[in-house]
Each structure stands twice: as structure tokens, then as C-alpha cells.
Amino acid sequence: MKAIEVAAVAGVHLFESTPYADERGFFCRTFDADVVRSVGLDPDAFVQDSLSRSVRGVLRGLHLRSGAGEAKLVRCSYGRIFDVVVDLRPESPTYLSRGIFELSDDTQTTLYIPAGCAHGFQALSEIADVSYRIDRPHDPSEDVTIAYDDPELAIPWPLPVSSMSERDRQAPSLAEVLKNVLSHPIPSHNVPPHEES
């Protein structure tokens, strides 16, 4: 397993696995504390694991948490997803930038998303299972949602939306969330300087 820094959003990393395939299927490591530690993250900070299952075209997001925020590791354990991270940390050198990724069960790549970044995805396969590992127990009172089709973000979702939650459907614009919900920024820790490549 190796860690790759993502230039588009400061502090985001991809943890690439190496699946070993044979006639039985494959085997790969999906979490390695030493590799996580090598990029300055505390592997013991993650306290809760969750799993979502979506059918093709389902869109979940854009989600983040208020208060102390929430860092997470996201992996598509089955199927394929179009995944988006939006940097909402005002002190970050990549503030309001977005990163777009395709995660799939072929690679089992894990995406690290720092606290203060919004996250969403759309299922590209008939079934997509997404595993989440978060660094604070979930508190629904801190849930924040941003409109997936906000024109300021102009995210190129690849499929028509087949289904989404009512909360996501009614989500406010990015401007409204920045003004009314995130007017007290989520603290982010260890935001690295951004270097243009």
C-alpha cells in the first residue's frame, strides 16, 4: 500500500492498495497504520466504521459536519463511484477547490478527506458499496448538506440522478451554507502549504 498526495485539495491523500489476483479472486490490504502514519495522520484517531449501499445513479452529498468537523477514509469496496471532495476551509491554500476521483472495487483505493471538506458521490455501477471510517462518532445535529448541483461548484456528475435523500434534494446553496452555517469555520489541523506543480 502506498500514499499519494492529491494536489487539487490540500491534505487529501489516496491510499493505493495492490490487489493480488489469482484464480480464486483477489486479496489486498485496505488499511495500514504505518502508511497512514507516514503522511502525518493518526491511525488510532478513527473511531467509527460505516457502510452504504447505492444503486446506479444514486447521489449522496454533498455532506460535511459543523462543529469540530470530521475527517474520514472512504473506499468503494464493491462496484464503482464518481467521488467529489470540496475544500471549505478558509485558511486552506486550496479553499473552494474540488477534487474528483473514481473509486472502484478493482483497485480498493482509499480516499482520505480532512475535516472541513464536503464530500459526495454518485454510484456508477449497478450496486456500489462504500465504506467510511470517521474520526468522531456521528452526531446528526452537526450534519451539513450543500446542493449537489450548485452552479458555483459546477460538478460534472456523470449520470442523471436516479435517487437521492430528501435532505440532499432540499440542500441549500454553497453561498447559503458558507454565510449561515459555516460562518464560524470548522477548525482544520495540519493543513499543508499548497505547491503548484
mmCIF file of C-alpha atoms in Angstrom:
data_model
loop_
_atom_site.group_PDB
_atom_site.id
_atom_site.type_symbol
_atom_site.label_atom_id
_atom_site.label_comp_id
_atom_site.label_asym_id
_atom_site.label_seq_id
_atom_site.Cartn_x
_atom_site.Cartn_y
_atom_site.Cartn_z
ATOM 1 C CA MET A 1 0.000 0.000 0.000
ATOM 2 C CA LYS A 2 1.255 3.489 -0.809
ATOM 3 C CA ALA A 3 0.085 7.035 -0.049
ATOM 4 C CA ILE A 4 -0.316 9.635 -2.791
ATOM 5 C CA GLU A 5 -0.839 13.329 -2.023
ATOM 6 C CA VAL A 6 -3.626 14.981 -4.034
ATOM 7 C CA ALA A 7 -2.604 18.415 -5.347
ATOM 8 C CA ALA A 8 -6.161 19.620 -6.043
ATOM 9 C CA VAL A 9 -7.176 19.718 -2.359
ATOM 10 C CA ALA A 10 -4.595 20.274 0.380
ATOM 11 C CA GLY A 11 -4.381 17.442 2.891
ATOM 12 C CA VAL A 12 -6.263 14.909 0.755
ATOM 13 C CA HIS A 13 -4.484 11.605 0.163
ATOM 14 C CA LEU A 14 -5.154 8.473 -1.830
ATOM 15 C CA PHE A 15 -4.045 5.214 -0.252
ATOM 16 C CA GLU A 16 -3.482 2.810 -3.138
ATOM 17 C CA SER A 17 -3.710 -0.896 -2.489
ATOM 18 C CA THR A 18 -2.122 -3.629 -4.542
ATOM 19 C CA PRO A 19 -4.692 -6.389 -5.087
ATOM 20 C CA TYR A 20 -3.104 -9.811 -5.566
ATOM 21 C CA ALA A 21 -5.293 -11.735 -8.001
ATOM 22 C CA ASP A 22 -5.372 -15.408 -8.899
ATOM 23 C CA GLU A 23 -7.951 -17.978 -9.951
ATOM 24 C CA ARG A 24 -9.703 -17.637 -6.561
ATOM 25 C CA GLY A 25 -10.242 -13.873 -6.845
ATOM 26 C CA PHE A 26 -8.033 -11.331 -5.092
ATOM 27 C CA PHE A 27 -6.606 -10.283 -1.744
ATOM 28 C CA CYS A 28 -5.420 -6.802 -0.741
ATOM 29 C CA ARG A 29 -4.677 -4.673 2.296
ATOM 30 C CA THR A 30 -7.216 -1.856 2.730
ATOM 31 C CA PHE A 31 -5.747 -0.157 5.816
ATOM 32 C CA ASP A 32 -2.158 0.080 7.034
ATOM 33 C CA ALA A 33 -1.432 2.099 10.183
ATOM 34 C CA ASP A 34 2.211 2.651 9.226
ATOM 35 C CA VAL A 35 1.300 4.065 5.804
ATOM 36 C CA VAL A 36 -1.365 6.310 7.343
ATOM 37 C CA ARG A 37 1.148 7.497 9.945
ATOM 38 C CA SER A 38 3.730 8.216 7.206
ATOM 39 C CA VAL A 39 1.620 11.153 5.936
ATOM 40 C CA GLY A 40 1.135 12.668 9.395
ATOM 41 C CA LEU A 41 -2.231 11.121 10.256
ATOM 42 C CA ASP A 42 -3.025 9.273 13.466
ATOM 43 C CA PRO A 43 -4.344 5.806 12.559
ATOM 44 C CA ASP A 44 -5.854 5.475 16.044
ATOM 45 C CA ALA A 45 -7.987 8.590 15.547
ATOM 46 C CA PHE A 46 -10.608 6.711 13.527
ATOM 47 C CA VAL A 47 -13.402 5.599 15.824
ATOM 48 C CA GLN A 48 -16.370 4.523 13.716
ATOM 49 C CA ASP A 49 -16.836 2.445 10.556
ATOM 50 C CA SER A 50 -19.956 2.580 8.379
ATOM 51 C CA LEU A 51 -21.111 1.164 5.049
ATOM 52 C CA SER A 52 -23.584 2.462 2.458
ATOM 53 C CA ARG A 53 -25.074 0.584 -0.495
ATOM 54 C CA SER A 54 -26.346 2.508 -3.525
ATOM 55 C CA VAL A 55 -27.784 1.544 -6.879
ATOM 56 C CA ARG A 56 -26.682 3.070 -10.182
ATOM 57 C CA GLY A 57 -27.346 6.809 -10.422
ATOM 58 C CA VAL A 58 -27.915 7.333 -6.683
ATOM 59 C CA LEU A 59 -26.243 10.522 -5.482
ATOM 60 C CA ARG A 60 -25.225 11.113 -1.863
ATOM 61 C CA GLY A 61 -23.986 14.543 -0.877
ATOM 62 C CA LEU A 62 -22.511 16.977 -0.641
ATOM 63 C CA HIS A 63 -22.059 16.334 3.096
ATOM 64 C CA LEU A 64 -19.852 17.646 5.885
ATOM 65 C CA ARG A 65 -20.093 18.339 9.606
ATOM 66 C CA SER A 66 -20.151 21.565 11.557
ATOM 67 C CA GLY A 67 -18.526 21.907 14.972
ATOM 68 C CA ALA A 68 -15.125 20.215 15.009
ATOM 69 C CA GLY A 69 -15.775 18.736 11.572
ATOM 70 C CA GLU A 70 -14.980 15.187 10.608
ATOM 71 C CA ALA A 71 -12.062 13.548 8.830
ATOM 72 C CA LYS A 72 -12.778 10.307 7.017
ATOM 73 C CA LEU A 73 -11.406 7.496 4.948
ATOM 74 C CA VAL A 74 -13.691 6.468 2.061
ATOM 75 C CA ARG A 75 -13.364 3.360 -0.109
ATOM 76 C CA CYS A 76 -15.596 1.766 -2.724
ATOM 77 C CA SER A 77 -15.475 -1.832 -1.548
ATOM 78 C CA TYR A 78 -17.824 -3.090 -4.272
ATOM 79 C CA GLY A 79 -18.704 -1.506 -7.608
ATOM 80 C CA ARG A 80 -17.641 1.914 -8.856
ATOM 81 C CA ILE A 81 -18.333 5.523 -7.820
ATOM 82 C CA PHE A 82 -17.690 9.083 -9.006
ATOM 83 C CA ASP A 83 -16.390 10.809 -5.876
ATOM 84 C CA VAL A 84 -16.055 14.537 -5.123
ATOM 85 C CA VAL A 85 -14.277 16.478 -2.348
ATOM 86 C CA VAL A 86 -14.739 20.256 -1.944
ATOM 87 C CA ASP A 87 -12.361 22.248 0.279
ATOM 88 C CA LEU A 88 -14.360 24.547 2.601
ATOM 89 C CA ARG A 89 -11.505 25.513 4.959
ATOM 90 C CA PRO A 90 -10.977 29.282 4.589
ATOM 91 C CA GLU A 91 -7.333 29.074 5.723
ATOM 92 C CA SER A 92 -6.527 26.331 3.222
ATOM 93 C CA PRO A 93 -4.440 27.213 0.147
ATOM 94 C CA THR A 94 -6.961 25.240 -1.934
ATOM 95 C CA TYR A 95 -10.106 26.843 -0.440
ATOM 96 C CA LEU A 96 -13.177 26.202 -2.654
ATOM 97 C CA SER A 97 -11.181 23.857 -4.899
ATOM 98 C CA ARG A 98 -12.562 20.433 -5.664
ATOM 99 C CA GLY A 99 -11.046 17.037 -6.278
ATOM 100 C CA ILE A 100 -12.780 14.447 -8.444
ATOM 101 C CA PHE A 101 -11.953 10.745 -8.212
ATOM 102 C CA GLU A 102 -13.206 7.416 -9.454
ATOM 103 C CA LEU A 103 -13.080 4.774 -6.748
ATOM 104 C CA SER A 104 -13.748 1.128 -7.511
ATOM 105 C CA ASP A 105 -13.520 -2.397 -6.196
ATOM 106 C CA ASP A 106 -10.863 -3.158 -8.815
ATOM 107 C CA THR A 107 -8.311 -1.006 -7.021
ATOM 108 C CA GLN A 108 -9.704 -0.762 -3.447
ATOM 109 C CA THR A 109 -8.091 2.704 -3.233
ATOM 110 C CA THR A 110 -8.972 4.627 -0.067
ATOM 111 C CA LEU A 111 -9.513 8.397 -0.119
ATOM 112 C CA TYR A 112 -8.614 10.464 2.959
ATOM 113 C CA ILE A 113 -10.821 13.553 3.360
ATOM 114 C CA PRO A 114 -9.774 16.111 6.007
ATOM 115 C CA ALA A 115 -12.223 17.810 8.368
ATOM 116 C CA GLY A 116 -13.704 20.906 6.761
ATOM 117 C CA CYS A 117 -14.134 19.355 3.318
ATOM 118 C CA ALA A 118 -17.510 18.457 1.818
ATOM 119 C CA HIS A 119 -17.906 15.037 0.248
ATOM 120 C CA GLY A 120 -20.341 13.412 -2.144
ATOM 121 C CA PHE A 121 -20.505 10.593 -4.648
ATOM 122 C CA GLN A 122 -22.626 9.011 -7.345
ATOM 123 C CA ALA A 123 -22.896 5.260 -7.930
ATOM 124 C CA LEU A 124 -21.716 4.317 -11.425
ATOM 125 C CA SER A 125 -22.231 0.555 -11.162
ATOM 126 C CA GLU A 126 -25.480 -1.346 -10.667
ATOM 127 C CA ILE A 127 -24.548 -1.729 -6.994
ATOM 128 C CA ALA A 128 -21.899 0.300 -5.161
ATOM 129 C CA ASP A 129 -20.871 -0.321 -1.561
ATOM 130 C CA VAL A 130 -18.926 2.495 0.090
ATOM 131 C CA SER A 131 -17.018 2.031 3.354
ATOM 132 C CA TYR A 132 -16.416 5.005 5.646
ATOM 133 C CA ARG A 133 -14.048 5.297 8.600
ATOM 134 C CA ILE A 134 -14.545 8.531 10.575
ATOM 135 C CA ASP A 135 -12.590 10.210 13.356
ATOM 136 C CA ARG A 136 -15.553 11.283 15.543
ATOM 137 C CA PRO A 137 -18.773 9.471 16.440
ATOM 138 C CA HIS A 138 -21.578 10.635 14.157
ATOM 139 C CA ASP A 139 -23.843 13.370 15.554
ATOM 140 C CA PRO A 140 -26.821 14.099 13.254
ATOM 141 C CA SER A 141 -27.233 17.574 14.782
ATOM 142 C CA GLU A 142 -23.939 18.570 13.092
ATOM 143 C CA ASP A 143 -24.878 17.340 9.616
ATOM 144 C CA VAL A 144 -24.488 19.952 6.865
ATOM 145 C CA THR A 145 -25.595 19.424 3.268
ATOM 146 C CA ILE A 146 -24.801 21.529 0.179
ATOM 147 C CA ALA A 147 -26.756 21.371 -3.078
ATOM 148 C CA TYR A 148 -25.129 18.815 -5.349
ATOM 149 C CA ASP A 149 -25.964 20.949 -8.401
ATOM 150 C CA ASP A 150 -24.705 24.268 -7.035
ATOM 151 C CA PRO A 151 -23.635 26.315 -10.092
ATOM 152 C CA GLU A 152 -20.620 27.757 -8.276
ATOM 153 C CA LEU A 153 -19.210 24.244 -7.880
ATOM 154 C CA ALA A 154 -20.370 23.023 -11.327
ATOM 155 C CA ILE A 155 -19.653 19.384 -10.518
ATOM 156 C CA PRO A 156 -19.903 17.266 -13.695
ATOM 157 C CA TRP A 157 -21.973 14.404 -12.263
ATOM 158 C CA PRO A 158 -21.732 11.699 -14.926
ATOM 159 C CA LEU A 159 -25.261 10.236 -14.735
ATOM 160 C CA PRO A 160 -28.801 11.536 -14.326
ATOM 161 C CA VAL A 161 -29.697 11.286 -10.623
ATOM 162 C CA SER A 162 -31.870 8.202 -10.135
ATOM 163 C CA SER A 163 -32.495 8.791 -6.424
ATOM 164 C CA MET A 164 -31.347 10.917 -3.503
ATOM 165 C CA SER A 165 -32.479 11.632 0.035
ATOM 166 C CA GLU A 166 -34.982 14.375 0.732
ATOM 167 C CA ARG A 167 -32.318 16.144 2.777
ATOM 168 C CA ASP A 168 -29.956 16.191 -0.221
ATOM 169 C CA ARG A 169 -32.746 17.250 -2.572
ATOM 170 C CA GLN A 170 -33.599 20.253 -0.345
ATOM 171 C CA ALA A 171 -29.982 21.231 0.370
ATOM 172 C CA PRO A 172 -29.103 24.932 0.352
ATOM 173 C CA SER A 173 -26.586 26.529 -1.973
ATOM 174 C CA LEU A 174 -22.886 26.748 -1.186
ATOM 175 C CA ALA A 175 -23.233 30.512 -0.622
ATOM 176 C CA GLU A 176 -26.027 29.985 1.931
ATOM 177 C CA VAL A 177 -24.054 27.344 3.808
ATOM 178 C CA LEU A 178 -20.906 29.496 3.895
ATOM 179 C CA LYS A 179 -22.873 32.501 5.153
ATOM 180 C CA ASN A 180 -25.290 30.905 7.606
ATOM 181 C CA VAL A 181 -23.812 27.590 8.723
ATOM 182 C CA LEU A 182 -20.055 27.815 8.320
ATOM 183 C CA SER A 183 -19.635 31.460 9.311
ATOM 184 C CA HIS A 184 -17.566 30.035 12.177
ATOM 185 C CA PRO A 185 -15.098 27.913 10.197
ATOM 186 C CA ILE A 186 -14.504 24.282 11.026
ATOM 187 C CA PRO A 187 -11.039 24.050 12.555
ATOM 188 C CA SER A 188 -8.678 22.091 10.377
ATOM 189 C CA HIS A 189 -5.465 20.623 11.628
ATOM 190 C CA ASN A 190 -2.202 20.365 9.767
ATOM 191 C CA VAL A 191 -3.307 21.987 6.505
ATOM 192 C CA PRO A 192 -0.143 21.716 4.438
ATOM 193 C CA PRO A 193 1.067 24.533 2.215
ATOM 194 C CA HIS A 194 -0.079 24.109 -1.367
ATOM 195 C CA GLU A 195 2.575 23.851 -4.034
ATOM 196 C CA GLU A 196 1.753 24.361 -7.687
ATOM 197 C CA SER A 197 3.089 21.559 -9.834
#
